[in-house]
Every structure is written in C-alpha cells, then in structure tokens.
GROMACS .gro file of C-alpha atoms in nm:
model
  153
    1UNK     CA    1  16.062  -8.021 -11.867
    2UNK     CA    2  16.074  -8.270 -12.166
    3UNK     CA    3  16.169  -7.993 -12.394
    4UNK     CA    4  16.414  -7.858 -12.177
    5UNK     CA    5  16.644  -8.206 -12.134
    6UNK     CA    6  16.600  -8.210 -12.512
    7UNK     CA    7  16.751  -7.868 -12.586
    8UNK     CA    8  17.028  -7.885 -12.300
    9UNK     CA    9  17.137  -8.223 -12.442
   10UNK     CA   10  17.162  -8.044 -12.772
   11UNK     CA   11  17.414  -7.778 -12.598
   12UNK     CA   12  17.611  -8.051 -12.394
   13UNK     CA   13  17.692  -8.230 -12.732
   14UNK     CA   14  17.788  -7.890 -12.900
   15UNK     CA   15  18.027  -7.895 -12.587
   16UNK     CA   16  18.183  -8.250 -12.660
   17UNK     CA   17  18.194  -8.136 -13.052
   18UNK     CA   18  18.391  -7.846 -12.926
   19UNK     CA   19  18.615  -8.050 -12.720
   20UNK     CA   20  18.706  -8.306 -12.979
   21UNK     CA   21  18.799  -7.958 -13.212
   22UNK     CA   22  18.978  -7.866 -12.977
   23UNK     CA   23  18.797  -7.578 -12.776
   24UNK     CA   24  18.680  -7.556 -12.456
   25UNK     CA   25  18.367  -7.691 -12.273
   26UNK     CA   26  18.071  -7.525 -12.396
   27UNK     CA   27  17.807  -7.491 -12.591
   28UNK     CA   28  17.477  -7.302 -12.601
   29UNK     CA   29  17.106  -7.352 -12.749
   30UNK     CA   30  16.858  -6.989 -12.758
   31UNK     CA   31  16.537  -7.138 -12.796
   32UNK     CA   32  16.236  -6.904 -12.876
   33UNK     CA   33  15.860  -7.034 -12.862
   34UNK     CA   34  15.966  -7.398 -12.902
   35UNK     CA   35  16.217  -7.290 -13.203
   36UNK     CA   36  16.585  -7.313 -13.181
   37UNK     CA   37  16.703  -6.975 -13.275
   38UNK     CA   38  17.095  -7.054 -13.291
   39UNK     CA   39  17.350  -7.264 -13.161
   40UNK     CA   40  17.670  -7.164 -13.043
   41UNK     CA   41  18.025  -7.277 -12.886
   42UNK     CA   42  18.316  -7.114 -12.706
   43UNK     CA   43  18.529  -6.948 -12.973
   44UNK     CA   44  18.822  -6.805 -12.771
   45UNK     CA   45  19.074  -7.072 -12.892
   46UNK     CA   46  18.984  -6.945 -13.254
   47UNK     CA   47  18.940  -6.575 -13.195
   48UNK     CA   48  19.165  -6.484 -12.907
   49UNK     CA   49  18.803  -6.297 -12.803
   50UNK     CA   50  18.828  -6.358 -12.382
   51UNK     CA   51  18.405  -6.280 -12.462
   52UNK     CA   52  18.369  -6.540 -12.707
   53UNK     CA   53  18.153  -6.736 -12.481
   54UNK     CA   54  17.884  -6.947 -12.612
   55UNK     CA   55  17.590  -6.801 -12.460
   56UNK     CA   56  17.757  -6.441 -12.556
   57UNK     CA   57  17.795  -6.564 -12.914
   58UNK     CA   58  17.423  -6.693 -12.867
   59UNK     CA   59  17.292  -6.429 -12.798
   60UNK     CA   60  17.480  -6.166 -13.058
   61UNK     CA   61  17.354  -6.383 -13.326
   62UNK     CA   62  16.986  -6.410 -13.193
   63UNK     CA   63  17.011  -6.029 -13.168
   64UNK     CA   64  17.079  -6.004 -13.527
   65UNK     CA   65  16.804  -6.210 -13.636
   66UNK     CA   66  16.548  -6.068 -13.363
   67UNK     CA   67  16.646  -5.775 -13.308
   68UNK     CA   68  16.804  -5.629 -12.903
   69UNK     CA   69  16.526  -5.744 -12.703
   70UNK     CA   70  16.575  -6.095 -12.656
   71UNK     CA   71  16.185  -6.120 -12.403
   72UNK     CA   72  16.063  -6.522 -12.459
   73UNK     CA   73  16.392  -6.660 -12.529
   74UNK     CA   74  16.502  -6.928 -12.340
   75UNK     CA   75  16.923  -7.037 -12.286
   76UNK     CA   76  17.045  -7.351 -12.271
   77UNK     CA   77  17.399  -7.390 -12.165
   78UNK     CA   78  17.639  -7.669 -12.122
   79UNK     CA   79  17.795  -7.457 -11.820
   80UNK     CA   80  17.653  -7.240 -11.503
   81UNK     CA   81  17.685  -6.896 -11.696
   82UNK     CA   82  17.930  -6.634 -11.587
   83UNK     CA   83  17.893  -6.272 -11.477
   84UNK     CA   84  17.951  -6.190 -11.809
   85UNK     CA   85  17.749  -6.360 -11.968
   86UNK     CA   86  17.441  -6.352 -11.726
   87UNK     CA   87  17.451  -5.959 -11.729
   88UNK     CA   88  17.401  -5.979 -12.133
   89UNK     CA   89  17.118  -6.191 -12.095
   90UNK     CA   90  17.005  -5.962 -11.809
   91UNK     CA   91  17.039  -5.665 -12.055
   92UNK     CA   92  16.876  -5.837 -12.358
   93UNK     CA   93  16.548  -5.980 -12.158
   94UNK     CA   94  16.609  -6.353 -12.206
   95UNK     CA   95  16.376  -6.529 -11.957
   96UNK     CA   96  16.502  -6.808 -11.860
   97UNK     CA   97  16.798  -7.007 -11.813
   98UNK     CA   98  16.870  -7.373 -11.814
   99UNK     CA   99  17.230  -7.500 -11.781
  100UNK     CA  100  17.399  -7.883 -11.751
  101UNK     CA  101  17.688  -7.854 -11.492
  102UNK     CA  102  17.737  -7.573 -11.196
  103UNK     CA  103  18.079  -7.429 -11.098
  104UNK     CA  104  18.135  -7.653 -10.827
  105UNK     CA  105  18.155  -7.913 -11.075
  106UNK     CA  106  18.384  -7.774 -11.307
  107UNK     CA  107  18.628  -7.581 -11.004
  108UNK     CA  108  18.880  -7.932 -11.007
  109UNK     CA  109  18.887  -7.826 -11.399
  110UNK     CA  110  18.962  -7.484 -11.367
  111UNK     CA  111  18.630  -7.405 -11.541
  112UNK     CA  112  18.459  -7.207 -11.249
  113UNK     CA  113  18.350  -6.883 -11.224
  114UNK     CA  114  18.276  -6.869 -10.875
  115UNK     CA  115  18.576  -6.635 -10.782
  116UNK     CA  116  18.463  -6.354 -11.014
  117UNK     CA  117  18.113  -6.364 -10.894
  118UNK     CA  118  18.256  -6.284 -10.546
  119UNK     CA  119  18.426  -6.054 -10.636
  120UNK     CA  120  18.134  -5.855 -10.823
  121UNK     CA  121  17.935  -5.918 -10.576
  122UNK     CA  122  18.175  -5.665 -10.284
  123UNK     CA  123  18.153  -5.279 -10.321
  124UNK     CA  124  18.362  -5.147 -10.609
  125UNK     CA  125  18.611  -5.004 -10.360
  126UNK     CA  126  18.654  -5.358 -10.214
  127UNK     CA  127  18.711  -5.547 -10.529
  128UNK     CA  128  19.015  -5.675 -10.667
  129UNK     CA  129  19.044  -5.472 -11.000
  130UNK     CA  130  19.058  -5.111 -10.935
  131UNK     CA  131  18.792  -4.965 -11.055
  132UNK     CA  132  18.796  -4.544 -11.036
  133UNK     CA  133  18.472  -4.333 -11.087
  134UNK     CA  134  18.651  -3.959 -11.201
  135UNK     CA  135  18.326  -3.707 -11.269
  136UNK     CA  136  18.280  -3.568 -11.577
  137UNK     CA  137  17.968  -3.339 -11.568
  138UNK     CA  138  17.948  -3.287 -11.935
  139UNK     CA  139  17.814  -3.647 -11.936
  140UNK     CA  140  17.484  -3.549 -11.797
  141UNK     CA  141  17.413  -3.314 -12.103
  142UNK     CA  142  17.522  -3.608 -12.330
  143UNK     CA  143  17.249  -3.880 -12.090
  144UNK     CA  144  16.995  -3.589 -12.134
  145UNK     CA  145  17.063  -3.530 -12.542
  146UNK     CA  146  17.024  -3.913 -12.580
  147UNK     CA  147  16.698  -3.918 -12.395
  148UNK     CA  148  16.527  -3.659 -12.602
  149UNK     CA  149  16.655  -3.791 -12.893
  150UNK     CA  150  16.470  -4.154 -12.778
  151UNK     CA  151  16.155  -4.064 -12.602
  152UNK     CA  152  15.884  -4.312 -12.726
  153UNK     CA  153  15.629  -4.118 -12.881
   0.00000   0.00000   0.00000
C-alpha cells in the first residue's frame, strides 16, 4: 500500500499543477510492474476534446508504448473515474484502480459523475439520451468477415 500512496500523491499533484494552469481537477499515474508508464492531466480546456480525461489520455499513451492490452497496469487517479473512462480501462485490461477523492466529494463542485452512472446503469429504453437500435443484417457478414480475418492461429 506504500507504493500506492506514493503514486496517487504523484496524480493528486499533477491535479493541483493542472489547476494552477488553469485546467480542471485531475491527473492520472499508469503504473506497470513498479514503473510509471505515463502521466497525464485533463486536457479539455486546451483541446475542446469532452474525452480528454486524464486516465483516457493515460491510457492512449500507454497503448502506444505497450501496445492495446493494457493486463498488469495499475491507474492512479486524482478523481473516482467516470463511465467513460472506466469502460476504456475495462476494454484495455488494466487491473486495478486506485483513485484520491469519490464523487460524493466533488458533487458541491460540480465534479461528479454520479448522475451519468445512473443513468447507464437503467435499460437503454429508460435512459435519458435516446438511444435507437435500427437492424442492419449486412452487419453480421461484416462481424463474420472480421472474425476469419482474426482467428488466432
């Protein structure tokens, strides 16, 4: 647990650092087998990118060095991770995830995520943004093509 207060400390100052340049609250540490892979803050007030989340940014630059599969890597984050970013670390394998403040805590700052994990979390049909699933059959032909084109030999 040493390590781990070591590395989030690391991501809360790159959260204070972005502050005082005039971003938003957080930062982010990937740490593989004891070795910090990259470091990265909230970019949106730079880019305009609504994605530009640390821990997404984290993560697309770990990628690059180690490749899609992100199995061993550990997250730090200054902030409780949103959907967002949380499925991408789903989808990339990291394994675990340690983060400074939860969304309680930043709610009175209008730095919670809690109301879009609600909403994710009702049936599609139920969920604020209208989300419409139109067939298109042609698609399974496409899934299939892709599969035989990647079956592990």
């Amino acid at each position: 647990m040493h390590k781990d207060e070591h590395y989030l400390q690391r991501a809360v100052e790159l959260a204070a650092d972005n502050v005082a340049s005039g971003g938003r609250p957080f930062g982010a540490v990937l740490v593989k087998d004891g070795r910090v892979i990259v470091e990265a803050v909230n970019t949106i007030h730079i880019s305009q990118d609504p994605t530009a989340h640390a821990e997404m940014l984290a993560i697309r630059a770990a990628c690059e060095q180690l490749g899609a599969r992100l199995d061993g890597c550990v997250i730090y984050a200054s902030g409780q991770p949103c959907p967002m970013c949380l499925g991408a670390m789903y989808l990339c394998g990291v394994s675990r995830v340690v983060y400074a403040t939860t969304n309680q805590q930043g709610e009175p700052f209008g730095l919670s995520t809690a109301a879009i994990y609600q909403q994710m979390a009702l049936p599609l049909c139920d969920q604020q943004l209208p989300v419409q699933y139109l067939a298109q059959p042609v698609m399974v032909e496409i899934y299939r093509d892709w599969k035989a084109l990647n079956v592990p030999e």
